[in-house]
Structures are given as C-alpha cells and as structure tokens.
Coordinates of C-alpha atoms and ligand atoms in Angstrom, one line a residue:
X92 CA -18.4 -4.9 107.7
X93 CA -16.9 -2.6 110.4
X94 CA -19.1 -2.2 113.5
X95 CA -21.8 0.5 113.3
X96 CA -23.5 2.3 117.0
X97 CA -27.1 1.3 117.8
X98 CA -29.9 2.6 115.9
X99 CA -30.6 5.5 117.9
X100 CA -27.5 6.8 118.9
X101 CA -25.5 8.6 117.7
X102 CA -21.3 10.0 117.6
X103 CA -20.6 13.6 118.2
X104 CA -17.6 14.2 116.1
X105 CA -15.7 17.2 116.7
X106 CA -17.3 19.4 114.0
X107 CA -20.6 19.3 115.9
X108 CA -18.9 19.0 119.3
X109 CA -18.3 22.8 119.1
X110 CA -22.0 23.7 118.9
X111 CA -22.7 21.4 121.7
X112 CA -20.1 22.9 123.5
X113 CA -21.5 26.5 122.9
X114 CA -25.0 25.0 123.8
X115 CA -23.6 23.7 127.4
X116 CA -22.2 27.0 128.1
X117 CA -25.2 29.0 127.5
X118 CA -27.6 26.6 129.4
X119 CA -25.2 26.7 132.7
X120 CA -24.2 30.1 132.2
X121 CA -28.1 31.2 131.9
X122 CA -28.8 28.7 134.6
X123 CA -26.0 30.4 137.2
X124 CA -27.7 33.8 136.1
X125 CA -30.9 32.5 137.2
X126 CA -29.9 31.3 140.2
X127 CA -30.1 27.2 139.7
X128 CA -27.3 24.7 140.7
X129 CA -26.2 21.6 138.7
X130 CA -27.0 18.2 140.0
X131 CA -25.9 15.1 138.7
X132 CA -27.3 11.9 139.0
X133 CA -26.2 8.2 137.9
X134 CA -27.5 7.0 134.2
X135 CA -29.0 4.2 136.2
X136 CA -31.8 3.7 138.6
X137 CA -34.3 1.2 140.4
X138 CA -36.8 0.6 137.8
X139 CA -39.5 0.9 140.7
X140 CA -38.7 4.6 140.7
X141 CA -40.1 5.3 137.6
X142 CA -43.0 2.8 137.5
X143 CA -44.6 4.2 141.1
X144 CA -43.6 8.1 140.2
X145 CA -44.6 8.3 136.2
X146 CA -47.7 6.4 135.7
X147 CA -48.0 3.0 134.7
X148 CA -49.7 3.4 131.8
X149 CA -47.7 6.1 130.3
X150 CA -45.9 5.6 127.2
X151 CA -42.5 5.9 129.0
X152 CA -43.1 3.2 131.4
X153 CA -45.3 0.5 128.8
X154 CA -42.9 0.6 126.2
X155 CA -40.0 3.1 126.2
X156 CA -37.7 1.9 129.1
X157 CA -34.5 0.4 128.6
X158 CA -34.6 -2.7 131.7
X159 CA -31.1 -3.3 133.0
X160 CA -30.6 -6.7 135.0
X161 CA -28.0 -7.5 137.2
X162 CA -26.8 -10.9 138.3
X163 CA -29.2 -10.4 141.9
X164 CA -32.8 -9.9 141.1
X165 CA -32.7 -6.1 141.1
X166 CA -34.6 -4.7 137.9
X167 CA -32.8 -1.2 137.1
X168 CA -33.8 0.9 134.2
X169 CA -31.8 3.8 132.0
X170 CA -33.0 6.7 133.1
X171 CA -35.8 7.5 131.0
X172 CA -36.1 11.2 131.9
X173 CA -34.8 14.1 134.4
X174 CA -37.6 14.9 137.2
X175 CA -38.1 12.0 139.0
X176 CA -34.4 11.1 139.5
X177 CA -33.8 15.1 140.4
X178 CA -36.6 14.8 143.1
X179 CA -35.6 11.5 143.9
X180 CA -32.1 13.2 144.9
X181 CA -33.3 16.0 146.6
X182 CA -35.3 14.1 149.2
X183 CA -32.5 11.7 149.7
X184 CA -30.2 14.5 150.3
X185 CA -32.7 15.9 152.9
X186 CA -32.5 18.9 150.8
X187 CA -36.1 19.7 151.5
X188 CA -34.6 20.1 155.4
X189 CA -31.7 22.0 154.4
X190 CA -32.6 24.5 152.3
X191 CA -36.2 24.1 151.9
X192 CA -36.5 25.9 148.5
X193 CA -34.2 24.8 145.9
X194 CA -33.2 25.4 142.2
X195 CA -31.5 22.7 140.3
X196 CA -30.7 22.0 136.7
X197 CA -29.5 19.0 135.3
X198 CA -28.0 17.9 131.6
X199 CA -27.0 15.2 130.1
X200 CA -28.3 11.7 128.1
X201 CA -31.4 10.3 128.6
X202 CA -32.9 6.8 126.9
X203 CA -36.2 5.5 125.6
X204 CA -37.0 2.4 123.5
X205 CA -38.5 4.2 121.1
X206 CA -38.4 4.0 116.8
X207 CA -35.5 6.2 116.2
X208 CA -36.7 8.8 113.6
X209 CA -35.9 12.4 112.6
X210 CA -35.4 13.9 116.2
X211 CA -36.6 11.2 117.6
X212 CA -33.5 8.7 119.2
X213 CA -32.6 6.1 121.6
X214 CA -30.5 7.9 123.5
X215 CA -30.9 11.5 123.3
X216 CA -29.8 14.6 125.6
X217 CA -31.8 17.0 127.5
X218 CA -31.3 19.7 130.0
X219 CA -33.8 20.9 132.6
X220 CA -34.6 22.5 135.4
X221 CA -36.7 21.8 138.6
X222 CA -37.8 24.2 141.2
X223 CA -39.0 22.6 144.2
X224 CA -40.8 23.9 147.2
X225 CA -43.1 26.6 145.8
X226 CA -46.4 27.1 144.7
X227 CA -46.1 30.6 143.8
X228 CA -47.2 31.3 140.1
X229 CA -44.1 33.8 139.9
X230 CA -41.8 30.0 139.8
X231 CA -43.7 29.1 136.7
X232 CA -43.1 32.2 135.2
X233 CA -39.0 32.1 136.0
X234 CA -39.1 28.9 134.7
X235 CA -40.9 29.5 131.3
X236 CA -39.0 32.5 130.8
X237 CA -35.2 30.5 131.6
X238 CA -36.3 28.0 128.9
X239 CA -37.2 30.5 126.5
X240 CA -34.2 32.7 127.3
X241 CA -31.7 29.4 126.7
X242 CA -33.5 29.0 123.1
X243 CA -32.9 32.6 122.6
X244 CA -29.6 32.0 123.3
X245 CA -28.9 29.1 121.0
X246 CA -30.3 31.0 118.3
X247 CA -34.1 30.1 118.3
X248 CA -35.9 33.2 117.3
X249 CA -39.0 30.9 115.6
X250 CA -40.8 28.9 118.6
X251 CA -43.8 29.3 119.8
X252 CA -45.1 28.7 123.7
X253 CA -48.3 26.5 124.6
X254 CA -49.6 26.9 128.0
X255 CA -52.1 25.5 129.7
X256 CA -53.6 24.2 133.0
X257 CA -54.2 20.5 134.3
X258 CA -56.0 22.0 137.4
X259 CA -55.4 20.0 140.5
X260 CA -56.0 16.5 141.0
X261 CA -59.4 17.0 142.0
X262 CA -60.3 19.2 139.0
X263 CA -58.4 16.1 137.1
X264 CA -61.2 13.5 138.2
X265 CA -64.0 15.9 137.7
X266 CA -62.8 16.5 134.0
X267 CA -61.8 13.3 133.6
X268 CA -65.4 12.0 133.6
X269 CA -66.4 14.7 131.5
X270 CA -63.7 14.1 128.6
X271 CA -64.9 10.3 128.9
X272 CA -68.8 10.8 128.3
X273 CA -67.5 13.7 125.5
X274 CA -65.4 11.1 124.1
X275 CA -67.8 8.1 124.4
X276 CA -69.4 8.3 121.0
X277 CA -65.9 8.0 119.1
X278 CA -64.6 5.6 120.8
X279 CA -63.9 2.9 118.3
X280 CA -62.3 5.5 116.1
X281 CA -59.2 6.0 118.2
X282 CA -56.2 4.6 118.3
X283 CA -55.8 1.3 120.0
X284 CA -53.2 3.0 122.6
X285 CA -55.6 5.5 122.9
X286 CA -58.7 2.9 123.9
X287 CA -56.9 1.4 126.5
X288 CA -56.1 4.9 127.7
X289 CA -59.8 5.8 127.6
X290 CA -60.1 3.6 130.3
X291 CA -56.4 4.2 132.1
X292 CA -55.6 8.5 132.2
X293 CA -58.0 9.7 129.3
X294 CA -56.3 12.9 129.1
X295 CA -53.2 11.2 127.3
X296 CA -55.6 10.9 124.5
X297 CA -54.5 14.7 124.5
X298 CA -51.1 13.8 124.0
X299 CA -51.8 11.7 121.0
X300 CA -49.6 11.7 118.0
X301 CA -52.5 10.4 115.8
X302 CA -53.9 13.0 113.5
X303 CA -57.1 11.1 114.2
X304 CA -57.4 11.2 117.7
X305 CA -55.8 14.7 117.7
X306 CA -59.4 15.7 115.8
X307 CA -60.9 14.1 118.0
X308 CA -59.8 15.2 121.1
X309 CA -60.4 18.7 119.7
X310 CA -63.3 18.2 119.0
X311 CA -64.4 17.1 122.4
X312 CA -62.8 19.1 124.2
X313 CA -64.9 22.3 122.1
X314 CA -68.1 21.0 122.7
X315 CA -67.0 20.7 126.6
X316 CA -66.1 24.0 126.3
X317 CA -69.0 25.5 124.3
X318 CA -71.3 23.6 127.2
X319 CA -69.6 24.9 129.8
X320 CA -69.7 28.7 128.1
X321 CA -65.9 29.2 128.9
X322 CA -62.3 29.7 126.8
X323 CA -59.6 29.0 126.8
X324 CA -59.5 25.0 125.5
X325 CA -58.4 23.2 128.2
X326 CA -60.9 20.2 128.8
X327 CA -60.1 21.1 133.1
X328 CA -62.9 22.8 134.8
X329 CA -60.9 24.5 137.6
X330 CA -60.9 25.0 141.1
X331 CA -61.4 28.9 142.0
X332 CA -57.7 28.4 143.3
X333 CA -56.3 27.2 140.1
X334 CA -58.6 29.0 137.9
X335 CA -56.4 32.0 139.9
X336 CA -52.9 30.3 139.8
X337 CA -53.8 30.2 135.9
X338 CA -54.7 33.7 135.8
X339 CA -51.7 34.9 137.5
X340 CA -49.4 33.1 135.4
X341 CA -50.8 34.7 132.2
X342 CA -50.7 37.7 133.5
X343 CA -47.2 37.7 134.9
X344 CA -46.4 36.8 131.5
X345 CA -47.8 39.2 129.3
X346 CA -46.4 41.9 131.8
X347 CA -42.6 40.2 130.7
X348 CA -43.7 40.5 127.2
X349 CA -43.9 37.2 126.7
X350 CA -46.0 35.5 124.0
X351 CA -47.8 31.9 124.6
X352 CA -50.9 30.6 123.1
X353 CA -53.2 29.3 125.2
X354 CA -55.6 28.2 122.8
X355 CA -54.6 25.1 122.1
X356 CA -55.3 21.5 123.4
X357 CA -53.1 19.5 124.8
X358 CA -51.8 17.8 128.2
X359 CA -48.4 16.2 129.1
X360 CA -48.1 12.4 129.3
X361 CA -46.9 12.2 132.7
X362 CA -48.8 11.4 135.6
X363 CA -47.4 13.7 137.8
X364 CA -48.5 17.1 136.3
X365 CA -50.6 19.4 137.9
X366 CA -51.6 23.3 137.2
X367 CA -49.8 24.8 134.7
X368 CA -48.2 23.0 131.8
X369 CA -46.5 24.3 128.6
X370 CA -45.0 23.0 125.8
X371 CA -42.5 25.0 123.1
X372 CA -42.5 24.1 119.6
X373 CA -41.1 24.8 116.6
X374 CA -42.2 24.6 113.3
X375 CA -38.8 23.6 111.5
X376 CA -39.1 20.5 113.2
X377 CA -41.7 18.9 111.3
X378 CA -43.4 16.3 112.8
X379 CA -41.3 16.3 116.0
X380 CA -42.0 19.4 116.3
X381 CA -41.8 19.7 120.9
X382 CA -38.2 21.3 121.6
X383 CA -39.3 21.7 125.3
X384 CA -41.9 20.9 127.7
X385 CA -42.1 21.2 131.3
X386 CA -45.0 22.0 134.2
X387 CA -45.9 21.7 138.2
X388 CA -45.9 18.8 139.7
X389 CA -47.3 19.5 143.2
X390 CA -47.7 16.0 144.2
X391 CA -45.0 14.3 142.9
X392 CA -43.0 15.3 145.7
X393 CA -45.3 13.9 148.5
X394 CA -46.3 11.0 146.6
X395 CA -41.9 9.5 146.5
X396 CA -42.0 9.8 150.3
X397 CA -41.2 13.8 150.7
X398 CA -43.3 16.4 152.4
X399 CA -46.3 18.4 150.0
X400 CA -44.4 20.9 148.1
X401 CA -44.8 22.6 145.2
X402 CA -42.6 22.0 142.2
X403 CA -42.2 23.5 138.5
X404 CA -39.5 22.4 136.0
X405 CA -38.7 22.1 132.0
X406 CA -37.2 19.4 130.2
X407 CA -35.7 20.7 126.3
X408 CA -34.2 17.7 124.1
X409 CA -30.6 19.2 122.9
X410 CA -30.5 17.7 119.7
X411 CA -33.9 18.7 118.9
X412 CA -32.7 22.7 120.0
X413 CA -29.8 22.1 117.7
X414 CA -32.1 20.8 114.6
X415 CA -34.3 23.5 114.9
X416 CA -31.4 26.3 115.2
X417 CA -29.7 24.6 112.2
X418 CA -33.3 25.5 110.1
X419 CA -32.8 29.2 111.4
X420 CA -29.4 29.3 110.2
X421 CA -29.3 31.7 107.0
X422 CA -27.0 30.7 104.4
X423 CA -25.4 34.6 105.2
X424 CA -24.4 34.0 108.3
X425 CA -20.6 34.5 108.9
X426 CA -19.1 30.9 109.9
X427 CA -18.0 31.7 113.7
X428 CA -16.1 28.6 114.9
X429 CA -12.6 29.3 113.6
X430 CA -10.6 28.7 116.8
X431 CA -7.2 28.4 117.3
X432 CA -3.3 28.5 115.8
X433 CA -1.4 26.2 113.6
X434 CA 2.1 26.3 113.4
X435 CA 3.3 25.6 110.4
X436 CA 7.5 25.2 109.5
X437 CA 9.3 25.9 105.6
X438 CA 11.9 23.1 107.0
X439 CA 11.3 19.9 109.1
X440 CA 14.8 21.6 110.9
X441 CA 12.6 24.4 112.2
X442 CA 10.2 21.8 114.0
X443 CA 12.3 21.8 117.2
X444 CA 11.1 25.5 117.8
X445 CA 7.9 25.5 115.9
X446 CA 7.6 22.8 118.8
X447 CA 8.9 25.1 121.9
X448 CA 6.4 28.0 120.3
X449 CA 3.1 25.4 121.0
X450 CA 4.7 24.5 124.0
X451 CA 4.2 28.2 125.8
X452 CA 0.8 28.6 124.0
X453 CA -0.5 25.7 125.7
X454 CA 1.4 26.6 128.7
X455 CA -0.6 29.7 128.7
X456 CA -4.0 27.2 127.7
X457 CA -3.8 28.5 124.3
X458 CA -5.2 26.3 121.5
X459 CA -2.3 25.4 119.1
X460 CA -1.4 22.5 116.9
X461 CA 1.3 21.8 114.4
X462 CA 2.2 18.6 111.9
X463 CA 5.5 16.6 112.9
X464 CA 5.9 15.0 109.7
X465 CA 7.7 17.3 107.6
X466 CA 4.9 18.2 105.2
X467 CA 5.4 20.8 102.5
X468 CA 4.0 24.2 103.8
X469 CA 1.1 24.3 101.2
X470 CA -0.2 20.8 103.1
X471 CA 0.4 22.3 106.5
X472 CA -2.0 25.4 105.5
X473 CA -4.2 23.1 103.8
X474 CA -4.5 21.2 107.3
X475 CA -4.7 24.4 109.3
X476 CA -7.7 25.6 107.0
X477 CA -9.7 21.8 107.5
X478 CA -8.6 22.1 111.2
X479 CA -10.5 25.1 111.5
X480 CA -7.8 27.0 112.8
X481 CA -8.4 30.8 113.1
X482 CA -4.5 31.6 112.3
X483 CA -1.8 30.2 111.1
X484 CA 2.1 31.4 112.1
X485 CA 4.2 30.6 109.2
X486 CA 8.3 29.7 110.7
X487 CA 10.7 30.2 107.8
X488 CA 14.2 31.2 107.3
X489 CA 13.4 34.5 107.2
X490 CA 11.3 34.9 109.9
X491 CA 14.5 32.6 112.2
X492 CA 16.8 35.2 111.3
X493 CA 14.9 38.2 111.5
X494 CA 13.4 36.7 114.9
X495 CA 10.1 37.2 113.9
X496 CA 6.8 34.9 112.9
X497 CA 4.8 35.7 110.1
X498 CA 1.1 35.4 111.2
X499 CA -2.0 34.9 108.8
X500 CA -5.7 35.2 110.2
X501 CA -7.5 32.5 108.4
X502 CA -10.6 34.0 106.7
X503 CA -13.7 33.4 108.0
X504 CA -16.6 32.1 105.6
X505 CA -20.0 34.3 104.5
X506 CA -21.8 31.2 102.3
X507 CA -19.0 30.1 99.9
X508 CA -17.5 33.9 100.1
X509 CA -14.7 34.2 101.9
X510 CA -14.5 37.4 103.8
X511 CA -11.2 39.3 104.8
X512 CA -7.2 37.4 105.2
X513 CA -4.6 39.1 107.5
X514 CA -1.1 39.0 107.6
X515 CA 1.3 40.6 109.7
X516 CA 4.9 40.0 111.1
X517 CA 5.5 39.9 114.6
X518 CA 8.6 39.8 116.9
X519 CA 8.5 36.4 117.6
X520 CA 9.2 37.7 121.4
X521 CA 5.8 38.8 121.4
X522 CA 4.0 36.3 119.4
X523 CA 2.9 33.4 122.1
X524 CA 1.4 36.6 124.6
X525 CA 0.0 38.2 121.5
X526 CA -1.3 35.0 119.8
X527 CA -2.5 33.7 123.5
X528 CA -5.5 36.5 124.2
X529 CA -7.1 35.1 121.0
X530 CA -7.1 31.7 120.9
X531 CA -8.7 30.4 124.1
X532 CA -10.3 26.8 123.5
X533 CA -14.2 27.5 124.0
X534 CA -14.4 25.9 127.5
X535 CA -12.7 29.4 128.8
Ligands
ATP172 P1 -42.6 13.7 122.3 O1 -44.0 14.2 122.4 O2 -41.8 14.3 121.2 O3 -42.5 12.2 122.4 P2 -42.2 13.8 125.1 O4 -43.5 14.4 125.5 O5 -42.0 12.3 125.2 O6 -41.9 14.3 123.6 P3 -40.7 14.9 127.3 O7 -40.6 13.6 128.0 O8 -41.5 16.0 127.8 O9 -41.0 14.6 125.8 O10 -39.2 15.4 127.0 C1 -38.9 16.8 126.8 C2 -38.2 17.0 125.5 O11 -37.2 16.0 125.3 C3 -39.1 16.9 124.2 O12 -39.8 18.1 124.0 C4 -38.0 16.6 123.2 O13 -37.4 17.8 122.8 C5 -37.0 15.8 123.9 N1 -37.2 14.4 123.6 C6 -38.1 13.5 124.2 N2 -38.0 12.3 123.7 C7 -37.0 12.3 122.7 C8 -36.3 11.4 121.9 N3 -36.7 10.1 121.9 N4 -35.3 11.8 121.1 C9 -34.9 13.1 121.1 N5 -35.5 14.1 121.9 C10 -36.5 13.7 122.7
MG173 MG1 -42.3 10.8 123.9

C-alpha cells in the first residue's frame, strides 16, 4: 500500500490551490484596506503559553493539543490557535511601547487533536485578526464588519452573525453562581465534560455540542432571564459599563446595516473572553456549522505579563469558508479559473520557437506552458483544456511562414454548457505583448 497523510490533514492539489489562492488575496487585500498588518509566528511554541493564557480546563488545552518533546525537558505544543501566540508577539516585540495601538492579522495552519470529521480536521487553516490597545466599542464593530466583509468577498452571502456579551470578569463570577444554582437541578443529565465543567467555567456548558445540554443550557439561562425581567439571552447580568459597551456596539451596528441576532445563547470556550463575543454561522455547514468566531479579551493582555489593554479579534477556519461557499455555488455560475496559455506545435521541428515564444511570456511573468514530447496537436489541446488554460496559440506551417500565431480562447464552462470559442490570427510580433496583459498567474 502506498503511504497515505494523517487522518486529519489534508493535500491541496492544484485544482483547489486556485481558490485558496483567491481566498488569501481577498483576506490580505481586505485586511490592508482596513488598516491591519501581517504577523507571522512560528508553528511551535512553549506549551506553558497556552496552558496559563487559555484555561486549563478548556477543551483546547484537556484534549486537543498536539505536545512536541525535544531531547531537553522543554514541552512545546503545535499551535493550537492564533491569539495567544499574536499577543504573545506583540508584547515581546514591545509593540505595546512602540506603537501602542496596533492592528495585526495573521493566516496560516493551526492543529488540534481532535476526531477529524466533516469540517472538522487535525490541521486546519485560519485567518484572524487582533486589535489590541482599545476598549472602544467602535474596534468591535471594525472587527465584526472585516470578518463579514472577507466572507462577502469569498462568496458567502448565507451567514448569519451571533453577538453577545460575557460582561467583565466581575459580572462573570456574579453570573457564574447564578447559571450554577439555575443549572443545579439537571445536573446529572449533562454531559460528563459538561459535569466536570459545572464545577470548572460553567459557562462552557454554553459552548456544548450536546443537543442535550444545549436544552438545557437554554433552558436555564430563560428562566434566569424571565427572573431577572430582562432580554436579550445572555445568562451575564452586566455591569452599567458593559451593559453600555453592549449597547453601543448594537447600535453602531445597526447604523452599518448590519444584521446579528442577539437572541441566542451561547459563550466562547476560551477563558480569556470578556464583553462582546460573536460567532458567524452558516447553515450549509451542517453540524459544523461556526465559520468564524472572535471577541474582547481585555485581560488577556495583562494576565501574559503586558500592561491592561483592551483587545478584540476574529478567528475564521478557511476550509470551513470554502465548504460553505462551495454550498452557495449555483450550478449556473460561469467556471472563472481558466488562466493562462498553452503553446501547442503541428511539428516537434517547431518546438525550438514554440520554446523561445514561452520564454518572453514568462520573461514578461506571463503564465505559459507547452508539451516537449512531440504529441499530436489534438493531445496538446486536449492537455491545454485539462490544464485549464484560458488560450491556446496553435504554431503550424502556416502560421511560420505567414509569421503569425493562430490564437484560440478556450471556452469557459456555464454547468456542462460551454459558452463562447475565439479564434483569431495574430502577427506573431505582437502575440507575447498581446497574450501577456491577459494571462497574469493569480498572485499579480
Ligand atoms: P468549534 O465550535 O467548531 O469546535 P471552536 O470554538 O473550537 O469551533 P475557534 O477556536 O473559535 O473554534 O476557531 C475559530 C474557527 O476556526 C471556527 O469557527 C472554525 O471555522 C475553525 N475551526 C476550529 N477548529 C477547527 C477544526 N478542527 N477544523 C477545521 N476548522 C476549525
Ligand atoms: Mg473546537
């Protein structure tokens, strides 16, 4: 049997590199536009990083982290997820001296032991952004609306925002006793993650996956609600300053036309949220049905060493973004990814300037191929059209004389329809500067 990759991961091959490619593009393009700068950091970290920042008895740190031993005695772990190694950066670059408020974005693979399922993987890819040193309302808002914009972008026209508040952590340990005396009486009937969380953070029994404890939780958190005379569902009684901080965000929001539905329950899994949290989903999905999710994290920064600041960022898993704009697809829509020019020869003789042609084009950073082996013409267009090739410049004995190329526009695709061919002669003078303009690869 030929080796097979992990269970969980995954190979891009080049058909679905070009919508990854596209994706990239519009999340640093949109980024740039908003006004946050890439940062990269290393795949690998101190496993004590995530286990002081995340919360011990999130589902991240108790079962979903990939441990990485050296020879020493140094425990290092995958990185798991984007925030804490961004912040972790940013106060070991003294950026919080330097610039004081920053905007970053980062993208790239993350990992989690997790059971690989449909949109659910080993290692899997997210972009995100993190805004740090603000607790202005309007920062939640740029964020939420970046996030949507990207999915907007990449073709998501069918999600649907959650918002809601974790208050501050003092609202957190008022509610938290609430939720528990709410919860008391069903105890038995959750989960056994969802016991020992009881005890731990109970508002991950929020986050559950469980159809079960989701009732539950709702439940609870509607008689808290009906006690406590107030709506929306979040189980937080708020501060006056967060109850305002809330406010303001929903009402920046609707002013930007932007929908959410603050109605429903539910709290992120990480420790370090505070204030406003948000969650996009889409139904296509099915059961893994979160694209994005982000929040504030106003303590996190204080709590790995740093100054208090205020901080707001989104995480959105790629391949999920790319599922769920694959269900939007219609079957109607014309196929766009034709790119490029083959250069196919009548005569294995005409190779040598079939060969000087593809030479200038990629001179110029044009995207050209052509076959070496002396393949009959009808196997070199056949190649062209499974290349994906937008046209194909036909060198014959005709054209050689005549000093001219013939050159064919490859149809593009509507469903199995095939919609418009082209062909046109052109002095073969002209051809690489005329051929060049169209067929940039899609990293220009
Ligand atoms: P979920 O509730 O689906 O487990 P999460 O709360 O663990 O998600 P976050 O840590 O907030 O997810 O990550 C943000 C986004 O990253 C998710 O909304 C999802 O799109 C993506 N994501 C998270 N875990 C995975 C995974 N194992 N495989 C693929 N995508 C993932
Ligand atoms: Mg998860």
């Amino acid at each position: 049997m030929v080796p097979q990759a992990l269970r969980g991961t995954t190979d891009l091959l080049s058909d679905e590199i070009t919508r990854w490619l596209a994706l990239e593009q519009a999340v640093r393009r949109l980024c740039v536009v908003y006004g946050y700068q890439e940062l990269r950091t290393p795949l690998i970290e101190d496993a004590s990083l995530f286990l002081r920042s995340i919360g011990q008895t999130t589902d991240i740190v108790q079962k979903e982290m990939f441990r990485v031993h050296d020879r020493g005695d140094q425990e290092m772990v995958l990185r798991p997820e984007g925030t804490v190694p961004m912040v972790r950066a940013y106060l070991e670059h003294n950026l919080h001296k330097t610039d004081g408020f920053v905007k970053l974005f980062y993208m790239g693979p993350m990992f989690r032991a997790e059971r690989p399922q449909a949109g659910r993987f080993r290692q899997f890819h997210q972009y995100g952004v993190e805004a740090i040193g603000s607790a202005s309302p309007w920062v939640d808002v740029e964020v939420i609306t970046l996030c949507l914009h990207i999915l907007r972008e990449c073709g998501l026209s069918q999600s649907t925002l959650w918002l809601s508040t974790m208050g501050c952590r003092e609202d957190q340990q008022r509610s938290a006793e609430r939720l528990r005396v709410q919860l008391q009486p069903d105890r038995m009937h959750l989960c056994k993650d969802c016991q020992s969380r009881f005890e731990k953070n109970v508002f991950r029994v929020l986050d559950c996956k469980q159809k079960t404890c989701q009732k539950i939780a709702q439940e609870a958190v509607r008689q808290i609600n009906q006690d406590a005379g107030k709506a929306p569902p979040t189980p937080f009684s708020l501060c006056d300053e967060c109850a305002k901080h809330f406010d303001e965000v929903r009402s920046a929001l609707r002013d930007s036309g932007i929908a959410f539905d603050d109605t429903q329950v539910f709290a992120r899994g990480l420790d370090y949220y505070t204030r406003t949290v948000f969650e996009v989903r889409h139904a296509g999905l099915g059961s893994q049905d979160a694209v994005a999710a982000g929040g504030r994290y106003d303590r996190l920064v204080e709590e790995m060493g740093g100054p208090p600041m205020g901080a707001v960022g989104f995480a959105t898993g790629i391949e999920r973004v790319l599922l769920a704009a694959a269900c939007e697809q219609t079957q109607g829509e014309v196929n766009p990814t034709r790119r490029g020019v083959y250069v196919a020869v009548t005569e294995a003789g005409f190779i040598r300037e079939g060969f000087r042609l593809i030479q200038q084009l990629h001179n110029r950073g044009a995207q050209a191929i052509m076959s070496y082996d002396g393949k009959s013409l009808r196997a070199q267009l056949r190649e062209a059209d499974q290349a994906g090739c937008q046209f194909v410049a036909i060198l014959g004995e005709r054209e050689l004389k005549g000093r001219t190329i013939s050159l064919r526009e490859l149809a593009a695709r509507c469903g199995s329809r095939e919609l418009g061919k082209s062909e046109r002669t052109v002095p073969l003078e002209a051809f690489v500067d005329e051929v060049s303009q169209h067929v940039k690869p899609p990293c220009h």
